[in-house]
Amino acid sequence: MPVRFTAYGGAGEIGGNKLLLEDGDWQVLLDFGMSFGALGAYFEEFLRPRTVRGLSDYLLTGLVPPLDGLYRDDLNSLSEHGQIWDRLRGHPGYRHDVNPRAVLLSHAHADHVGYVSLLRPDIPIVAGGLTAVIAKAMQDGGQSTDDNQTVFLRPRVARDGLLVTDSRTPFQQRPWALPAGAHWSPDAAAYWIHRYTKSGPEPITSPITTGVSEIDGHQVRAFPVDHSIPGAHGFAVETSAGWIGYTGDIRMHGRHADQTWAFAHALAELDLVALICEGTQAARPRGASEAQVRARAVDRVGHTRGLVVADFGPRNIERLVSFLDAARHANRQLVILMKDALVLRAMHTVDPATPLPSPLGGPLIYDDRRATSTAWQDEMTEEFAGALVPPSAVRANPGGYVLCLSFFDITRLLDLGELASGAWVYSSSEPYDEESQLDMQRLRNWTNLLGLDFLGGDSESEAEAAGFHASGHASGPDLQRFIEIVNPRTLIPIHLQAEGLDFYHRTFGNTAIRVAEPGWGRAVTIE
């Protein structure tokens, strides 16, 4: 049988990668992420898929593909699910023979990992060490929803026609594995089997597997790459047609640009039969680098009176370090939220260079605890007691701090009283849909209300021109150089929209380009 590639997400859209690679009856998934576009078409912050219905809402709205047997039995156990699958059997994308040997997970952004939670818990997840601990920290510090159970889960049980959680049901831990060469430590191993609970120890005793270099006879290699979240990897998979590369998300303008270029040269040595390559920023020229963001942040924080709020993705550690440097240069202290400190603590177990909360030059933790707290908050409070800073301290001396918040945390500023001056530094990507554009307008309304100067831009190009944001994705010129180095026989563009696809056709007219079309079940044959 030929080698086949099917995009169940990530084709004709940015993100949502759910990619199936098949060599005869051997299968692996390349990521299994959340599609923000599909989710936003039916749901929003206060309208979510119903947990008591398991897979029903995900299947009926098309958030996940109709691949019978791929998903958790406990989320598929209501009588209504049988009727839903009967309806879906007539769908052109329906299959009952998808049984992947593993998920090769490139990184821990939701559009790549978000729906791993819905998969059968016996399917191994192969990822780098940082990706593993970030995924666990996100689950430890988040709500226990069906799309936030990537590491451990408590199976739901059917009761009176609903799926509910029974506290007497033991937790299960998914089998995770690290590729050969990935770093792991005793601290990471201890964190991996630790669960935060107020009811006493509830250990999970499934350690992570290390040193994976093949999956059922097929060689698999993982390569660290530069991206806006630490621990990102690209992959190469051996098939009967030859080696196939998968970039995940890459860039060349961060502090680890050398990793992406090393990945390109390694793929070139494998003489790829096909490269599955992202193209998020393919139609754009080079923008700001992370080094330029740092320089701009140092300058603006140093020349701003009053409170500075830095708005960036909390898992973008390079950006956090840039603002930490900016705060130090201005004799300020950087302050993060406790949920972000939890992720830093987890990452530190794999990468000791990750900064930990500390009153001596490290980030502080904004201590705005409520009347009740969770087990993980109690442990973090005890471990980092000396790094806690209450709102009253920030209110008394706003010019002494850089506070890391996003739009969804902005109500915390109401606790600081009237701000005589200050700035909101927008250091995130551009609004990607109508709802996020509305959020941007709401953010401007808030900064006007609070008397904060808004620095940055409403679009990524404006923000990059101002030097406050560096994209997590490679520009067109960098992608062109990357692909020229790799020199694959076939190029399969994904994670892009129409203008990015046009770039590939214009730039690589002499390379066989196979388009992974939107629409489930449309496979690309690789020979």
JSON list of N, CA, C and O in Angstrom, two decimals, residues 30 80 128 174 377 399 443 466 494 511 521:
[
{"chain": "A", "resi": 30, "resn": "LEU", "atom": "N", "xyz": [0.45, 13.18, 13.68]},
{"chain": "A", "resi": 30, "resn": "LEU", "atom": "CA", "xyz": [1.34, 14.32, 13.89]},
{"chain": "A", "resi": 30, "resn": "LEU", "atom": "C", "xyz": [0.49, 15.42, 14.51]},
{"chain": "A", "resi": 30, "resn": "LEU", "atom": "O", "xyz": [-0.28, 16.10, 13.82]},
{"chain": "A", "resi": 80, "resn": "GLU", "atom": "N", "xyz": [-26.72, 7.76, 23.02]},
{"chain": "A", "resi": 80, "resn": "GLU", "atom": "CA", "xyz": [-26.81, 8.70, 21.91]},
{"chain": "A", "resi": 80, "resn": "GLU", "atom": "C", "xyz": [-25.59, 8.63, 21.01]},
{"chain": "A", "resi": 80, "resn": "GLU", "atom": "O", "xyz": [-25.65, 8.96, 19.82]},
{"chain": "A", "resi": 128, "resn": "GLY", "atom": "N", "xyz": [9.04, 16.14, 23.40]},
{"chain": "A", "resi": 128, "resn": "GLY", "atom": "CA", "xyz": [10.20, 16.56, 24.17]},
{"chain": "A", "resi": 128, "resn": "GLY", "atom": "C", "xyz": [9.87, 16.74, 25.64]},
{"chain": "A", "resi": 128, "resn": "GLY", "atom": "O", "xyz": [8.70, 16.87, 26.03]},
{"chain": "A", "resi": 174, "resn": "ARG", "atom": "N", "xyz": [-1.76, 8.81, 30.88]},
{"chain": "A", "resi": 174, "resn": "ARG", "atom": "CA", "xyz": [-1.45, 8.46, 29.49]},
{"chain": "A", "resi": 174, "resn": "ARG", "atom": "C", "xyz": [0.02, 8.05, 29.38]},
{"chain": "A", "resi": 174, "resn": "ARG", "atom": "O", "xyz": [0.87, 8.60, 30.08]},
{"chain": "A", "resi": 377, "resn": "GLN", "atom": "N", "xyz": [-2.06, 25.77, 44.39]},
{"chain": "A", "resi": 377, "resn": "GLN", "atom": "CA", "xyz": [-1.81, 27.13, 44.86]},
{"chain": "A", "resi": 377, "resn": "GLN", "atom": "C", "xyz": [-1.20, 27.12, 46.26]},
{"chain": "A", "resi": 377, "resn": "GLN", "atom": "O", "xyz": [-0.30, 27.91, 46.56]},
{"chain": "A", "resi": 399, "resn": "GLY", "atom": "N", "xyz": [5.45, 52.33, 40.12]},
{"chain": "A", "resi": 399, "resn": "GLY", "atom": "CA", "xyz": [6.63, 52.51, 39.29]},
{"chain": "A", "resi": 399, "resn": "GLY", "atom": "C", "xyz": [7.74, 51.52, 39.58]},
{"chain": "A", "resi": 399, "resn": "GLY", "atom": "O", "xyz": [8.76, 51.53, 38.89]},
{"chain": "A", "resi": 443, "resn": "LEU", "atom": "N", "xyz": [-9.84, 45.82, 25.13]},
{"chain": "A", "resi": 443, "resn": "LEU", "atom": "CA", "xyz": [-8.58, 46.11, 25.80]},
{"chain": "A", "resi": 443, "resn": "LEU", "atom": "C", "xyz": [-8.26, 47.60, 25.73]},
{"chain": "A", "resi": 443, "resn": "LEU", "atom": "O", "xyz": [-7.85, 48.21, 26.73]},
{"chain": "A", "resi": 466, "resn": "ALA", "atom": "N", "xyz": [6.87, 48.35, 15.67]},
{"chain": "A", "resi": 466, "resn": "ALA", "atom": "CA", "xyz": [7.20, 49.03, 16.91]},
{"chain": "A", "resi": 466, "resn": "ALA", "atom": "C", "xyz": [8.22, 48.24, 17.72]},
{"chain": "A", "resi": 466, "resn": "ALA", "atom": "O", "xyz": [8.76, 48.75, 18.69]},
{"chain": "A", "resi": 494, "resn": "ILE", "atom": "N", "xyz": [1.13, 23.16, 5.00]},
{"chain": "A", "resi": 494, "resn": "ILE", "atom": "CA", "xyz": [0.02, 23.11, 5.96]},
{"chain": "A", "resi": 494, "resn": "ILE", "atom": "C", "xyz": [0.10, 24.34, 6.86]},
{"chain": "A", "resi": 494, "resn": "ILE", "atom": "O", "xyz": [1.01, 25.16, 6.74]},
{"chain": "A", "resi": 511, "resn": "THR", "atom": "N", "xyz": [9.29, 22.36, -7.66]},
{"chain": "A", "resi": 511, "resn": "THR", "atom": "CA", "xyz": [9.16, 21.27, -6.69]},
{"chain": "A", "resi": 511, "resn": "THR", "atom": "C", "xyz": [7.74, 20.73, -6.75]},
{"chain": "A", "resi": 511, "resn": "THR", "atom": "O", "xyz": [6.79, 21.50, -6.92]},
{"chain": "A", "resi": 521, "resn": "GLY", "atom": "N", "xyz": [-10.70, 13.30, 4.96]},
{"chain": "A", "resi": 521, "resn": "GLY", "atom": "CA", "xyz": [-10.68, 12.11, 4.13]},
{"chain": "A", "resi": 521, "resn": "GLY", "atom": "C", "xyz": [-9.98, 12.27, 2.81]},
{"chain": "A", "resi": 521, "resn": "GLY", "atom": "O", "xyz": [-9.87, 11.30, 2.05]}
]
